[in-house]
Amino acid sequence: MFAQAGSYQAAVDEAQRLIARAPADAMAYTLLGIAHHAMNNLGAARQAFASALQLNPADENAKQGLQQVEEQFSKN
């Protein structure tokens, strides 16, 4: 989607629109986390991935994203 094209801010904006319309959409939070992570907004990425996992604990993309963010936090 947007992130694949390199337009991470557009992906953030779209994910936020999706969340506003459907706050229980785990995929939207995962998209938000991926975009924030790509922009090195680690705190926002962590929060988005955690929200996705609260809604869908089986979301492998959110699990992997959160793990990567936590690893980056531990390096700093």
mmCIF file of N, CA and C in Angstrom:
data_model
loop_
_atom_site.group_PDB
_atom_site.id
_atom_site.type_symbol
_atom_site.label_atom_id
_atom_site.label_comp_id
_atom_site.label_asym_id
_atom_site.label_seq_id
_atom_site.Cartn_x
_atom_site.Cartn_y
_atom_site.Cartn_z
ATOM 1 N N MET A 1 0.846 -1.172 0.000
ATOM 2 C CA MET A 1 0.000 0.000 0.000
ATOM 3 C C MET A 1 0.893 1.237 0.000
ATOM 4 N N PHE A 2 0.583 2.231 0.842
ATOM 5 C CA PHE A 2 1.360 3.466 0.876
ATOM 6 C C PHE A 2 2.798 3.216 1.309
ATOM 7 N N ALA A 3 2.969 2.400 2.342
ATOM 8 C CA ALA A 3 4.299 2.187 2.884
ATOM 9 C C ALA A 3 5.224 1.566 1.847
ATOM 10 N N GLN A 4 4.693 0.700 1.010
ATOM 11 C CA GLN A 4 5.514 0.077 -0.006
ATOM 12 C C GLN A 4 5.999 1.098 -1.019
ATOM 13 N N ALA A 5 5.253 2.142 -1.211
ATOM 14 C CA ALA A 5 5.651 3.184 -2.150
ATOM 15 C C ALA A 5 6.575 4.194 -1.494
ATOM 16 N N GLY A 6 6.817 4.053 -0.198
ATOM 17 C CA GLY A 6 7.712 4.961 0.492
ATOM 18 C C GLY A 6 7.027 6.189 1.049
ATOM 19 N N SER A 7 5.743 6.282 0.930
ATOM 20 C CA SER A 7 5.014 7.441 1.446
ATOM 21 C C SER A 7 4.474 7.102 2.835
ATOM 22 N N TYR A 8 5.369 7.086 3.802
ATOM 23 C CA TYR A 8 5.003 6.636 5.140
ATOM 24 C C TYR A 8 4.030 7.582 5.831
ATOM 25 N N GLN A 9 4.182 8.878 5.619
ATOM 26 C CA GLN A 9 3.243 9.808 6.247
ATOM 27 C C GLN A 9 1.835 9.598 5.699
ATOM 28 N N ALA A 10 1.727 9.317 4.415
ATOM 29 C CA ALA A 10 0.412 9.019 3.837
ATOM 30 C C ALA A 10 -0.165 7.752 4.467
ATOM 31 N N ALA A 11 0.689 6.776 4.765
ATOM 32 C CA ALA A 11 0.227 5.550 5.416
ATOM 33 C C ALA A 11 -0.255 5.842 6.832
ATOM 34 N N VAL A 12 0.472 6.703 7.554
ATOM 35 C CA VAL A 12 0.042 7.108 8.899
ATOM 36 C C VAL A 12 -1.321 7.778 8.820
ATOM 37 N N ASP A 13 -1.459 8.712 7.901
ATOM 38 C CA ASP A 13 -2.725 9.442 7.757
ATOM 39 C C ASP A 13 -3.879 8.499 7.432
ATOM 40 N N GLU A 14 -3.652 7.574 6.520
ATOM 41 C CA GLU A 14 -4.703 6.626 6.133
ATOM 42 C C GLU A 14 -5.063 5.704 7.297
ATOM 43 N N ALA A 15 -4.054 5.212 8.002
ATOM 44 C CA ALA A 15 -4.321 4.339 9.145
ATOM 45 C C ALA A 15 -5.124 5.075 10.212
ATOM 46 N N GLN A 16 -4.790 6.328 10.448
ATOM 47 C CA GLN A 16 -5.539 7.112 11.436
ATOM 48 C C GLN A 16 -6.985 7.323 10.998
ATOM 49 N N ARG A 17 -7.209 7.511 9.706
ATOM 50 C CA ARG A 17 -8.584 7.619 9.198
ATOM 51 C C ARG A 17 -9.338 6.303 9.401
ATOM 52 N N LEU A 18 -8.668 5.198 9.108
ATOM 53 C CA LEU A 18 -9.293 3.886 9.295
ATOM 54 C C LEU A 18 -9.648 3.649 10.763
ATOM 55 N N ILE A 19 -8.743 4.015 11.649
ATOM 56 C CA ILE A 19 -8.973 3.829 13.083
ATOM 57 C C ILE A 19 -10.129 4.696 13.558
ATOM 58 N N ALA A 20 -10.223 5.907 13.032
ATOM 59 C CA ALA A 20 -11.329 6.793 13.414
ATOM 60 C C ALA A 20 -12.675 6.192 13.012
ATOM 61 N N ARG A 21 -12.698 5.512 11.860
ATOM 62 C CA ARG A 21 -13.946 4.898 11.375
ATOM 63 C C ARG A 21 -14.230 3.550 12.013
ATOM 64 N N ALA A 22 -13.171 2.817 12.316
ATOM 65 C CA ALA A 22 -13.327 1.459 12.863
ATOM 66 C C ALA A 22 -12.267 1.227 13.940
ATOM 67 N N PRO A 23 -12.507 1.725 15.145
ATOM 68 C CA PRO A 23 -11.495 1.657 16.198
ATOM 69 C C PRO A 23 -11.103 0.238 16.627
ATOM 70 N N ALA A 24 -11.856 -0.752 16.233
ATOM 71 C CA ALA A 24 -11.528 -2.137 16.581
ATOM 72 C C ALA A 24 -10.809 -2.864 15.449
ATOM 73 N N ASP A 25 -10.310 -2.133 14.462
ATOM 74 C CA ASP A 25 -9.628 -2.723 13.307
ATOM 75 C C ASP A 25 -8.140 -2.904 13.620
ATOM 76 N N ALA A 26 -7.774 -4.105 14.018
ATOM 77 C CA ALA A 26 -6.388 -4.389 14.380
ATOM 78 C C ALA A 26 -5.437 -4.141 13.218
ATOM 79 N N MET A 27 -5.876 -4.446 12.003
ATOM 80 C CA MET A 27 -5.009 -4.264 10.844
ATOM 81 C C MET A 27 -4.626 -2.793 10.655
ATOM 82 N N ALA A 28 -5.539 -1.888 10.953
ATOM 83 C CA ALA A 28 -5.241 -0.460 10.832
ATOM 84 C C ALA A 28 -4.149 -0.059 11.821
ATOM 85 N N TYR A 29 -4.205 -0.612 13.030
ATOM 86 C CA TYR A 29 -3.162 -0.319 14.017
ATOM 87 C C TYR A 29 -1.822 -0.913 13.589
ATOM 88 N N THR A 30 -1.865 -2.092 12.982
ATOM 89 C CA THR A 30 -0.627 -2.693 12.482
ATOM 90 C C THR A 30 -0.031 -1.830 11.379
ATOM 91 N N LEU A 31 -0.851 -1.371 10.462
ATOM 92 C CA LEU A 31 -0.384 -0.470 9.406
ATOM 93 C C LEU A 31 0.225 0.786 10.016
ATOM 94 N N LEU A 32 -0.442 1.338 11.013
ATOM 95 C CA LEU A 32 0.068 2.530 11.686
ATOM 96 C C LEU A 32 1.431 2.242 12.315
ATOM 97 N N GLY A 33 1.559 1.100 12.954
ATOM 98 C CA GLY A 33 2.837 0.726 13.562
ATOM 99 C C GLY A 33 3.941 0.563 12.536
ATOM 100 N N ILE A 34 3.638 -0.074 11.426
ATOM 101 C CA ILE A 34 4.637 -0.270 10.366
ATOM 102 C C ILE A 34 5.109 1.075 9.822
ATOM 103 N N ALA A 35 4.172 1.971 9.578
ATOM 104 C CA ALA A 35 4.533 3.283 9.035
ATOM 105 C C ALA A 35 5.363 4.080 10.037
ATOM 106 N N HIS A 36 4.939 4.088 11.297
ATOM 107 C CA HIS A 36 5.716 4.810 12.313
ATOM 108 C C HIS A 36 7.106 4.199 12.464
ATOM 109 N N HIS A 37 7.187 2.892 12.437
ATOM 110 C CA HIS A 37 8.482 2.230 12.559
ATOM 111 C C HIS A 37 9.398 2.621 11.399
ATOM 112 N N ALA A 38 8.854 2.654 10.208
ATOM 113 C CA ALA A 38 9.642 3.027 9.032
ATOM 114 C C ALA A 38 10.150 4.462 9.131
ATOM 115 N N MET A 39 9.391 5.311 9.835
ATOM 116 C CA MET A 39 9.792 6.710 10.016
ATOM 117 C C MET A 39 10.630 6.888 11.285
ATOM 118 N N ASN A 40 10.958 5.780 11.942
ATOM 119 C CA ASN A 40 11.753 5.766 13.168
ATOM 120 C C ASN A 40 11.056 6.462 14.336
ATOM 121 N N ASN A 41 9.743 6.477 14.315
ATOM 122 C CA ASN A 41 8.942 6.975 15.438
ATOM 123 C C ASN A 41 8.649 5.772 16.336
ATOM 124 N N LEU A 42 9.654 5.382 17.112
ATOM 125 C CA LEU A 42 9.578 4.111 17.821
ATOM 126 C C LEU A 42 8.497 4.080 18.894
ATOM 127 N N GLY A 43 8.314 5.160 19.622
ATOM 128 C CA GLY A 43 7.279 5.187 20.656
ATOM 129 C C GLY A 43 5.894 5.023 20.066
ATOM 130 N N ALA A 44 5.633 5.733 18.984
ATOM 131 C CA ALA A 44 4.330 5.635 18.322
ATOM 132 C C ALA A 44 4.150 4.252 17.709
ATOM 133 N N ALA A 45 5.223 3.690 17.161
ATOM 134 C CA ALA A 45 5.146 2.342 16.587
ATOM 135 C C ALA A 45 4.828 1.321 17.672
ATOM 136 N N ARG A 46 5.508 1.434 18.806
ATOM 137 C CA ARG A 46 5.271 0.515 19.924
ATOM 138 C C ARG A 46 3.806 0.564 20.363
ATOM 139 N N GLN A 47 3.296 1.765 20.500
ATOM 140 C CA GLN A 47 1.909 1.934 20.939
ATOM 141 C C GLN A 47 0.931 1.337 19.920
ATOM 142 N N ALA A 48 1.177 1.581 18.642
ATOM 143 C CA ALA A 48 0.282 1.065 17.602
ATOM 144 C C ALA A 48 0.304 -0.460 17.555
ATOM 145 N N PHE A 49 1.500 -1.046 17.608
ATOM 146 C CA PHE A 49 1.588 -2.508 17.583
ATOM 147 C C PHE A 49 0.927 -3.115 18.828
ATOM 148 N N ALA A 50 1.119 -2.491 19.982
ATOM 149 C CA ALA A 50 0.490 -2.989 21.207
ATOM 150 C C ALA A 50 -1.032 -2.929 21.095
ATOM 151 N N SER A 51 -1.542 -1.859 20.512
ATOM 152 C CA SER A 51 -2.993 -1.743 20.315
ATOM 153 C C SER A 51 -3.499 -2.828 19.378
ATOM 154 N N ALA A 52 -2.751 -3.076 18.311
ATOM 155 C CA ALA A 52 -3.141 -4.133 17.375
ATOM 156 C C ALA A 52 -3.206 -5.481 18.080
ATOM 157 N N LEU A 53 -2.230 -5.743 18.933
ATOM 158 C CA LEU A 53 -2.192 -7.033 19.621
ATOM 159 C C LEU A 53 -3.270 -7.157 20.692
ATOM 160 N N GLN A 54 -3.685 -6.051 21.265
ATOM 161 C CA GLN A 54 -4.811 -6.110 22.201
ATOM 162 C C GLN A 54 -6.080 -6.526 21.463
ATOM 163 N N LEU A 55 -6.228 -6.022 20.251
ATOM 164 C CA LEU A 55 -7.415 -6.334 19.456
ATOM 165 C C LEU A 55 -7.340 -7.713 18.809
ATOM 166 N N ASN A 56 -6.130 -8.103 18.411
ATOM 167 C CA ASN A 56 -5.946 -9.393 17.744
ATOM 168 C C ASN A 56 -4.606 -9.990 18.184
ATOM 169 N N PRO A 57 -4.592 -10.741 19.273
ATOM 170 C CA PRO A 57 -3.346 -11.304 19.788
ATOM 171 C C PRO A 57 -2.629 -12.243 18.813
ATOM 172 N N ALA A 58 -3.296 -12.699 17.779
ATOM 173 C CA ALA A 58 -2.689 -13.610 16.805
ATOM 174 C C ALA A 58 -2.057 -12.883 15.624
ATOM 175 N N ASP A 59 -2.058 -11.554 15.621
ATOM 176 C CA ASP A 59 -1.528 -10.774 14.490
ATOM 177 C C ASP A 59 -0.005 -10.905 14.437
ATOM 178 N N GLU A 60 0.474 -11.750 13.545
ATOM 179 C CA GLU A 60 1.911 -12.015 13.439
ATOM 180 C C GLU A 60 2.699 -10.779 13.011
ATOM 181 N N ASN A 61 2.126 -9.957 12.138
ATOM 182 C CA ASN A 61 2.829 -8.745 11.708
ATOM 183 C C ASN A 61 3.017 -7.789 12.881
ATOM 184 N N ALA A 62 2.007 -7.654 13.715
ATOM 185 C CA ALA A 62 2.113 -6.788 14.889
ATOM 186 C C ALA A 62 3.110 -7.361 15.891
ATOM 187 N N LYS A 63 3.092 -8.678 16.076
ATOM 188 C CA LYS A 63 4.053 -9.316 16.986
ATOM 189 C C LYS A 63 5.481 -9.054 16.530
ATOM 190 N N GLN A 64 5.713 -9.271 15.248
ATOM 191 C CA GLN A 64 7.048 -9.079 14.696
ATOM 192 C C GLN A 64 7.457 -7.613 14.774
ATOM 193 N N GLY A 65 6.542 -6.720 14.442
ATOM 194 C CA GLY A 65 6.844 -5.295 14.506
ATOM 195 C C GLY A 65 7.170 -4.853 15.915
ATOM 196 N N LEU A 66 6.389 -5.302 16.883
ATOM 197 C CA LEU A 66 6.642 -4.937 18.277
ATOM 198 C C LEU A 66 7.984 -5.487 18.735
ATOM 199 N N GLN A 67 8.299 -6.695 18.345
ATOM 200 C CA GLN A 67 9.586 -7.283 18.711
ATOM 201 C C GLN A 67 10.740 -6.456 18.141
ATOM 202 N N GLN A 68 10.634 -6.043 16.893
ATOM 203 C CA GLN A 68 11.689 -5.238 16.276
ATOM 204 C C GLN A 68 11.841 -3.894 16.977
ATOM 205 N N VAL A 69 10.722 -3.272 17.317
ATOM 206 C CA VAL A 69 10.765 -1.984 18.016
ATOM 207 C C VAL A 69 11.409 -2.159 19.386
ATOM 208 N N GLU A 70 11.021 -3.196 20.115
ATOM 209 C CA GLU A 70 11.595 -3.439 21.442
ATOM 210 C C GLU A 70 13.099 -3.677 21.347
ATOM 211 N N GLU A 71 13.539 -4.382 20.316
ATOM 212 C CA GLU A 71 14.974 -4.600 20.118
ATOM 213 C C GLU A 71 15.694 -3.280 19.878
ATOM 214 N N GLN A 72 15.086 -2.395 19.104
ATOM 215 C CA GLN A 72 15.699 -1.093 18.853
ATOM 216 C C GLN A 72 15.755 -0.264 20.130
ATOM 217 N N PHE A 73 14.707 -0.317 20.941
ATOM 218 C CA PHE A 73 14.711 0.401 22.215
ATOM 219 C C PHE A 73 15.822 -0.125 23.117
ATOM 220 N N SER A 74 16.040 -1.432 23.134
ATOM 221 C CA SER A 74 17.048 -2.008 24.023
ATOM 222 C C SER A 74 18.466 -1.655 23.583
ATOM 223 N N LYS A 75 18.650 -1.308 22.325
ATOM 224 C CA LYS A 75 19.968 -0.914 21.820
ATOM 225 C C LYS A 75 20.315 0.522 22.187
ATOM 226 N N ASN A 76 19.302 1.318 22.496
ATOM 227 C CA ASN A 76 19.540 2.743 22.793
ATOM 228 C C ASN A 76 19.801 2.974 24.242
#
